[in-house]
Tab-separated table of C-alpha atoms in Angstrom:
chain	number	residue	atom	x	y	z
A	1	MET	CA	-0.840	-0.364	0.098
A	2	ALA	CA	2.638	2.663	0.694
A	3	ASP	CA	4.940	1.319	-2.225
A	4	ALA	CA	2.057	1.778	-4.190
A	5	HIS	CA	1.649	5.326	-2.588
A	6	ALA	CA	5.228	6.587	-2.963
A	7	ASP	CA	4.397	4.977	-6.861
A	8	LEU	CA	1.721	7.622	-7.265
A	9	VAL	CA	3.325	10.447	-5.816
A	10	HIS	CA	6.463	9.537	-7.170
A	11	THR	CA	5.052	9.762	-11.343
A	12	GLU	CA	2.743	12.440	-10.219
A	13	TYR	CA	6.099	14.741	-9.079
A	14	THR	CA	8.761	15.332	-11.612
A	15	SER	CA	12.561	16.057	-9.925
A	16	THR	CA	11.658	19.858	-9.365
A	17	GLY	CA	8.373	19.090	-6.914
A	18	LEU	CA	5.880	20.552	-9.565
A	19	ARG	CA	3.571	18.415	-10.534
A	20	SER	CA	3.647	17.317	-13.622
A	21	THR	CA	0.444	17.544	-14.414
A	22	LYS	CA	0.769	20.855	-13.983
A	23	LEU	CA	4.202	21.433	-15.459
A	24	ALA	CA	2.223	19.625	-19.270
A	25	MET	CA	-0.590	21.541	-19.083
A	26	TRP	CA	2.272	24.896	-19.349
A	27	LEU	CA	3.772	23.592	-21.685
A	28	PHE	CA	0.576	23.161	-24.644
A	29	LEU	CA	-0.446	26.280	-23.457
A	30	ALA	CA	2.744	27.723	-25.061
A	31	SER	CA	2.620	25.513	-27.600
A	32	GLU	CA	-0.747	27.228	-28.853
A	33	CYS	CA	0.495	30.042	-28.187
A	34	LEU	CA	3.390	28.764	-31.631
A	35	LEU	CA	-0.116	28.013	-32.739
A	36	PHE	CA	-2.088	30.903	-31.740
A	37	GLY	CA	0.552	33.427	-32.967
A	38	GLY	CA	1.004	31.438	-37.045
A	39	LEU	CA	-2.720	32.355	-37.448
A	40	ILE	CA	-3.088	35.529	-36.316
A	41	THR	CA	0.598	36.652	-38.072
A	42	ALA	CA	-1.460	35.091	-40.690
A	43	TYR	CA	-4.317	36.670	-41.092
A	44	VAL	CA	-2.204	40.165	-39.985
A	45	LEU	CA	0.322	39.785	-43.181
A	46	TYR	CA	-2.762	39.227	-45.589
A	47	ARG	CA	-4.899	42.281	-44.147
A	48	GLY	CA	-5.951	44.642	-46.792
A	49	GLN	CA	-4.629	41.986	-49.408
A	50	SER	CA	-8.286	40.516	-50.579
A	51	THR	CA	-8.398	42.081	-54.443
A	52	THR	CA	-12.556	41.007	-54.429
A	53	GLY	CA	-14.916	41.788	-51.463
A	54	PRO	CA	-15.829	41.541	-48.932
A	55	TYR	CA	-13.905	42.737	-46.602
A	56	PRO	CA	-13.426	43.455	-42.529
A	57	GLN	CA	-14.883	46.982	-43.111
A	58	ASP	CA	-18.243	45.563	-44.977
A	59	VAL	CA	-18.962	43.083	-43.109
A	60	PHE	CA	-18.125	43.300	-38.504
A	61	ASP	CA	-19.903	44.949	-36.436
A	62	ILE	CA	-18.441	45.589	-33.118
A	63	GLY	CA	-21.308	46.019	-31.212
A	64	TYR	CA	-22.135	42.520	-31.445
A	65	THR	CA	-18.319	41.104	-30.699
A	66	SER	CA	-18.052	43.378	-28.728
A	67	VAL	CA	-20.963	42.078	-26.525
A	68	SER	CA	-19.477	38.317	-27.119
A	69	SER	CA	-16.174	39.715	-25.590
A	70	PHE	CA	-17.908	40.148	-22.506
A	71	VAL	CA	-19.389	37.350	-22.865
A	72	LEU	CA	-16.019	35.153	-22.566
A	73	LEU	CA	-14.329	37.580	-20.016
A	74	ALA	CA	-18.016	36.637	-17.416
A	75	SER	CA	-16.609	33.014	-18.115
A	76	SER	CA	-13.446	33.706	-17.041
A	77	LEU	CA	-14.205	34.882	-13.832
A	78	THR	CA	-17.069	32.285	-13.227
A	79	MET	CA	-14.501	29.978	-14.036
A	80	VAL	CA	-11.691	31.059	-11.607
A	81	LEU	CA	-14.996	31.819	-8.733
A	82	ALA	CA	-15.633	27.387	-9.624
A	83	HIS	CA	-12.055	26.863	-8.476
A	84	ASN	CA	-12.203	29.575	-5.427
A	85	ALA	CA	-15.199	27.391	-4.274
A	86	ALA	CA	-13.417	23.549	-4.981
A	87	LEU	CA	-10.439	25.104	-3.229
A	88	ALA	CA	-13.393	26.279	0.159
A	89	ARG	CA	-14.796	22.604	-0.619
A	90	ASP	CA	-17.851	23.679	-1.449
A	91	TYR	CA	-18.982	21.198	-4.312
A	92	ALA	CA	-22.647	22.718	-4.832
A	93	ARG	CA	-21.006	25.932	-5.536
A	94	MET	CA	-18.419	24.823	-7.513
A	95	ARG	CA	-20.595	22.198	-9.476
A	96	LEU	CA	-22.166	25.775	-9.907
A	97	TRP	CA	-20.247	28.260	-11.010
A	98	LEU	CA	-18.669	25.238	-13.793
A	99	LEU	CA	-21.955	25.231	-15.486
A	100	ALA	CA	-22.289	28.485	-15.745
A	101	THR	CA	-18.995	28.830	-16.822
A	102	ALA	CA	-19.897	26.611	-20.417
A	103	MET	CA	-23.216	28.598	-20.333
A	104	LEU	CA	-22.023	31.590	-21.011
A	105	GLY	CA	-18.689	29.490	-23.399
A	106	LEU	CA	-21.799	27.814	-24.918
A	107	CYS	CA	-23.672	31.801	-25.105
A	108	PHE	CA	-20.442	32.546	-27.457
A	109	VAL	CA	-19.778	29.685	-29.968
A	110	GLY	CA	-23.285	30.165	-30.553
A	111	GLY	CA	-22.745	33.880	-31.642
A	112	GLN	CA	-19.631	33.484	-33.094
A	113	VAL	CA	-22.329	30.706	-35.365
A	114	PHE	CA	-24.170	33.356	-35.674
A	115	GLU	CA	-21.979	35.650	-37.166
A	116	PHE	CA	-20.351	33.170	-39.159
A	117	THR	CA	-23.416	32.134	-40.546
A	118	SER	CA	-24.632	36.492	-40.866
A	119	PHE	CA	-21.569	36.865	-43.105
A	120	PHE	CA	-22.032	33.934	-45.548
A	121	ARG	CA	-25.007	35.462	-46.386
A	122	GLU	CA	-23.201	38.718	-47.236
A	123	GLY	CA	-21.062	36.522	-49.290
A	124	LEU	CA	-17.395	35.894	-47.465
A	125	THR	CA	-16.940	31.795	-47.359
A	126	LEU	CA	-13.730	30.446	-46.651
A	127	HIS	CA	-12.953	30.460	-50.170
A	128	THR	CA	-13.572	34.455	-51.299
A	129	ASN	CA	-10.927	36.404	-50.839
A	130	LEU	CA	-8.107	36.196	-48.315
A	131	PHE	CA	-9.822	38.086	-45.511
A	132	GLY	CA	-12.704	35.082	-45.502
A	133	SER	CA	-9.714	32.403	-45.758
A	134	THR	CA	-7.804	34.260	-43.138
A	135	PHE	CA	-10.749	35.543	-40.530
A	136	PHE	CA	-12.951	32.096	-40.356
A	137	VAL	CA	-9.315	29.902	-40.054
A	138	LEU	CA	-8.375	31.694	-37.119
A	139	THR	CA	-11.907	32.614	-35.521
A	140	GLY	CA	-12.833	28.977	-36.908
A	141	PHE	CA	-9.899	27.431	-34.495
A	142	HIS	CA	-10.129	29.369	-31.714
A	143	GLY	CA	-13.987	28.233	-31.581
A	144	VAL	CA	-13.393	24.943	-32.055
A	145	HIS	CA	-10.750	25.544	-28.712
A	146	VAL	CA	-13.834	26.904	-26.154
A	147	THR	CA	-15.995	23.352	-27.179
A	148	VAL	CA	-13.686	22.283	-26.691
A	149	GLY	CA	-13.378	23.591	-22.867
A	150	ILE	CA	-17.163	23.202	-22.278
A	151	LEU	CA	-16.849	20.109	-23.202
A	152	MET	CA	-14.285	19.111	-20.198
A	153	LEU	CA	-16.401	21.996	-18.309
A	154	LEU	CA	-19.409	19.467	-18.780
A	155	ILE	CA	-17.663	16.539	-18.283
A	156	LEU	CA	-15.869	17.614	-14.665
A	157	VAL	CA	-19.194	18.649	-13.928
A	158	ALA	CA	-21.065	15.315	-14.981
A	159	PHE	CA	-17.606	13.857	-12.811
A	160	SER	CA	-18.249	15.663	-9.994
A	161	PHE	CA	-21.784	14.613	-9.740
A	162	ARG	CA	-20.545	11.280	-10.215
A	163	GLY	CA	-18.427	11.941	-7.017
A	164	SER	CA	-15.739	9.875	-9.634
A	165	LEU	CA	-12.849	13.617	-9.792
A	166	SER	CA	-9.841	12.321	-7.304
A	167	ASP	CA	-9.400	13.769	-3.670
A	168	ASP	CA	-8.000	17.478	-4.384
A	169	PRO	CA	-11.005	18.154	-6.885
A	170	ALA	CA	-9.394	21.392	-7.074
A	171	PHE	CA	-6.888	20.351	-9.198
A	172	PRO	CA	-9.444	18.905	-12.534
A	173	VAL	CA	-10.647	22.465	-11.990
A	174	GLU	CA	-8.000	23.942	-12.056
A	175	MET	CA	-6.540	22.652	-15.069
A	176	VAL	CA	-9.711	23.145	-16.707
A	177	GLY	CA	-9.531	26.538	-15.498
A	178	LEU	CA	-5.844	26.948	-17.026
A	179	TYR	CA	-7.026	25.451	-20.709
A	180	TRP	CA	-10.038	27.941	-20.142
A	181	HIS	CA	-8.616	31.046	-19.588
A	182	PHE	CA	-6.019	30.405	-22.479
A	183	VAL	CA	-8.753	30.377	-24.415
A	184	ASP	CA	-9.504	33.576	-23.015
A	185	ILE	CA	-6.388	35.282	-23.559
A	186	VAL	CA	-5.908	34.052	-27.387
A	187	TRP	CA	-9.690	35.747	-27.285
A	188	ILE	CA	-8.229	38.853	-25.688
A	189	VAL	CA	-5.153	39.554	-28.448
A	190	ILE	CA	-8.104	38.366	-31.645
A	191	PHE	CA	-9.778	41.333	-30.502
A	192	THR	CA	-8.475	43.815	-30.779
A	193	VAL	CA	-6.303	42.435	-34.088
A	194	VAL	CA	-8.935	41.557	-35.398
A	195	TYR	CA	-12.176	43.730	-35.048
A	196	LEU	CA	-11.236	46.885	-33.412
A	197	ILE	CA	-7.503	47.866	-35.669
A	198	PRO	CA	-9.120	48.896	-38.218
A	199	ALA	CA	-8.490	47.421	-41.705
A	200	PRO	CA	-6.503	49.046	-44.255
A	201	PRO	CA	-8.438	49.787	-47.202
A	202	PRO	CA	-9.439	46.942	-49.153
A	203	HIS	CA	-6.200	45.922	-52.035
A	204	GLY	CA	-5.942	48.602	-55.163
A	205	ALA	CA	-7.963	50.844	-54.241
A	206	VAL	CA	-7.458	54.356	-54.310
B	1	MET	CA	-18.010	31.769	-0.497
B	2	SER	CA	-15.219	33.728	1.741
B	3	SER	CA	-14.264	36.744	1.506
B	4	THR	CA	-10.786	37.659	3.339
B	5	ASP	CA	-7.747	35.954	1.542
B	6	ARG	CA	-6.459	31.957	2.826
B	7	ARG	CA	-3.718	30.296	2.308
B	8	THR	CA	-3.588	26.974	0.739
B	9	GLU	CA	-0.747	24.395	-0.122
B	10	PRO	CA	-2.074	23.601	-3.912
B	11	ASP	CA	-0.230	20.403	-4.017
B	12	THR	CA	-1.752	19.359	-1.118
B	13	ALA	CA	-0.424	15.415	-1.501
B	14	ALA	CA	2.600	15.825	-1.860
B	15	PRO	CA	5.102	14.126	-1.773
B	16	PRO	CA	7.033	13.921	2.396
B	17	THR	CA	10.474	12.890	1.643
B	18	GLY	CA	10.290	15.514	-1.891
B	19	PRO	CA	10.976	19.236	-2.042
B	20	GLU	CA	9.422	22.275	0.058
B	21	PRO	CA	6.389	22.038	-1.852
B	22	HIS	CA	5.653	26.051	-3.185
B	23	VAL	CA	2.674	27.462	-0.476
B	24	ALA	CA	0.266	29.549	-3.511
B	25	TYR	CA	-1.396	32.819	-2.726
B	26	HIS	CA	-4.834	32.313	-4.409
B	27	PRO	CA	-6.750	35.822	-4.040
B	28	SER	CA	-10.547	35.986	-2.644
B	29	ALA	CA	-13.404	35.693	-4.506
B	30	ARG	CA	-13.740	39.252	-3.931
B	31	GLU	CA	-10.423	40.666	-5.625
B	32	TYR	CA	-11.122	37.606	-8.316
B	33	ILE	CA	-14.816	40.310	-8.718
B	34	ARG	CA	-12.093	43.170	-8.935
B	35	VAL	CA	-10.029	41.714	-12.280
B	36	GLY	CA	-13.613	40.646	-13.348
B	37	LEU	CA	-14.863	44.859	-13.101
B	38	LEU	CA	-11.127	46.181	-14.580
B	39	LEU	CA	-11.557	43.865	-17.054
B	40	ILE	CA	-14.648	44.442	-18.409
B	41	ALA	CA	-14.480	47.846	-17.898
B	42	LEU	CA	-10.783	47.938	-20.124
B	43	THR	CA	-12.447	46.654	-22.880
B	44	CYS	CA	-15.069	49.346	-22.914
B	45	ILE	CA	-11.974	51.958	-23.236
B	46	GLU	CA	-11.284	49.700	-26.015
B	47	VAL	CA	-14.306	49.508	-27.981
B	48	LEU	CA	-15.183	53.478	-27.050
B	49	LEU	CA	-10.805	54.122	-28.914
B	50	SER	CA	-12.558	52.509	-31.742
B	51	TYR	CA	-15.253	54.811	-32.524
B	52	SER	CA	-12.565	58.235	-31.339
B	53	SER	CA	-11.319	60.426	-33.769
B	54	LEU	CA	-8.450	58.722	-32.756
B	55	SER	CA	-6.529	56.514	-35.791
B	56	GLY	CA	-3.146	55.385	-36.838
B	57	THR	CA	-0.460	54.809	-34.763
B	58	LYS	CA	-2.188	56.260	-32.030
B	59	LEU	CA	-5.078	54.226	-32.295
B	60	VAL	CA	-2.727	51.086	-32.472
B	61	VAL	CA	-0.434	51.982	-29.800
B	62	ALA	CA	-3.725	52.819	-27.025
B	63	LEU	CA	-5.698	49.374	-28.568
B	64	PHE	CA	-2.194	47.383	-27.837
B	65	ALA	CA	-1.725	49.623	-24.443
B	66	CYS	CA	-5.037	48.649	-23.529
B	67	THR	CA	-4.456	44.147	-24.170
B	68	ILE	CA	-1.631	43.510	-22.628
B	69	ILE	CA	-3.163	44.739	-19.490
B	70	LYS	CA	-5.533	42.436	-19.722
B	71	PHE	CA	-3.540	40.202	-21.161
B	72	VAL	CA	-0.726	40.282	-17.348
B	73	LEU	CA	-4.640	40.628	-15.306
B	74	VAL	CA	-5.319	37.560	-17.037
B	75	VAL	CA	-2.368	35.178	-16.817
B	76	GLY	CA	-1.198	36.587	-13.390
B	77	TYR	CA	-4.574	36.091	-11.301
B	78	PHE	CA	-6.911	34.304	-12.968
B	79	MET	CA	-4.090	31.985	-14.305
B	80	HIS	CA	-2.819	31.702	-10.897
B	81	LEU	CA	0.727	32.957	-12.807
B	82	LYS	CA	1.622	36.033	-9.943
B	83	PHE	CA	1.200	33.295	-7.058
B	84	ASP	CA	2.786	30.273	-8.219
B	85	ASN	CA	5.752	28.797	-9.233
B	86	GLY	CA	8.218	30.576	-10.363
B	87	ARG	CA	8.917	27.861	-13.132
B	88	PHE	CA	4.813	28.285	-14.550
B	89	SER	CA	5.881	31.615	-15.262
B	90	ARG	CA	9.115	30.831	-17.053
B	91	VAL	CA	7.191	27.809	-18.845
B	92	PHE	CA	4.685	30.371	-20.403
B	93	ALA	CA	6.502	33.304	-21.161
B	94	LEU	CA	9.328	30.892	-23.182
B	95	GLY	CA	6.118	29.536	-25.688
B	96	ALA	CA	4.897	33.523	-24.889
B	97	ILE	CA	7.526	35.757	-25.439
B	98	GLY	CA	9.036	33.532	-28.570
B	99	ALA	CA	6.111	32.792	-30.697
B	100	PHE	CA	5.768	37.225	-30.247
B	101	THR	CA	9.668	37.320	-31.181
B	102	LEU	CA	9.071	34.669	-34.114
B	103	TYR	CA	6.402	36.339	-35.492
B	104	ALA	CA	6.880	39.616	-34.681
B	105	VAL	CA	10.415	38.654	-37.472
B	106	VAL	CA	7.970	37.335	-40.052
B	107	LEU	CA	6.226	40.846	-40.045
B	108	LEU	CA	9.320	42.987	-40.315
B	109	MET	CA	10.631	39.699	-43.088
B	110	PHE	CA	7.121	41.129	-44.902
B	111	ARG	CA	7.648	44.225	-44.059
B	112	VAL	CA	3.634	44.857	-43.065
B	113	TRP	CA	4.023	47.773	-41.144
B	114	SER	CA	5.730	50.044	-43.910
B	115	SER	CA	3.294	48.932	-46.387
């Protein structure tokens, strides 16, 4: 029994005393910076290079996207409150905040689906122009990340109801939280670079 | 939920013979709400800036200043890097600063800012 515990402890911690799962999560998030950095760079590189419309200024609705940003920021707050509740061993409140986070995430993804649909109706698709290609790939990848985060949150809630979370439920909540907050900081950058900084005039325009 | 600050050990199952577990500070719910409100205020400022008469470099600098503050607040408080073991900060900084440097060089090569 003692050997089994020692083995578990041995695999759970690195030689630095840091928990290996947490270190792996931070390494994963660091690698994700490179992924999203590449996608954001591609978008910036091709800004104003499209030869046919629709252009960003034709389709963007800053007011609508601002509301989506507020929703995602609020979800980060509810996520951290879920972690706080888990640390206090208040599991009912933890589940409540986790569900609130998942609901806010669903609102964000729903808003993104609506935005994509309206852009599609205005003639902007993945193949229309460089703006369409880079925009849909960047924001689509982000949307997929949010969706994966929602699934992780719901799985966490289901595990919590079944009582199959580990002895320290605050730890898995913290790990899912790190992923969720990362998705939030990526959106903070996307919101500024893609939506708020005005695009240069279309290619060839006087 | 308690609004008082408390100190907890995040690695509660730390090996007794291993290195000393890092004692992390966890902000209270009230402190998190304050940070959340600050983030919303900064987003409001960003949106107002985008509708303002500011343009060109001044607008971009102002927007990026707000973005960087928001980024640091989320990473520092919500992701606990401000209070956690410094090694985690270094791992994340390696990816974040590495990615920023790499892609800044790519954009400079393509003369994005000079066009």
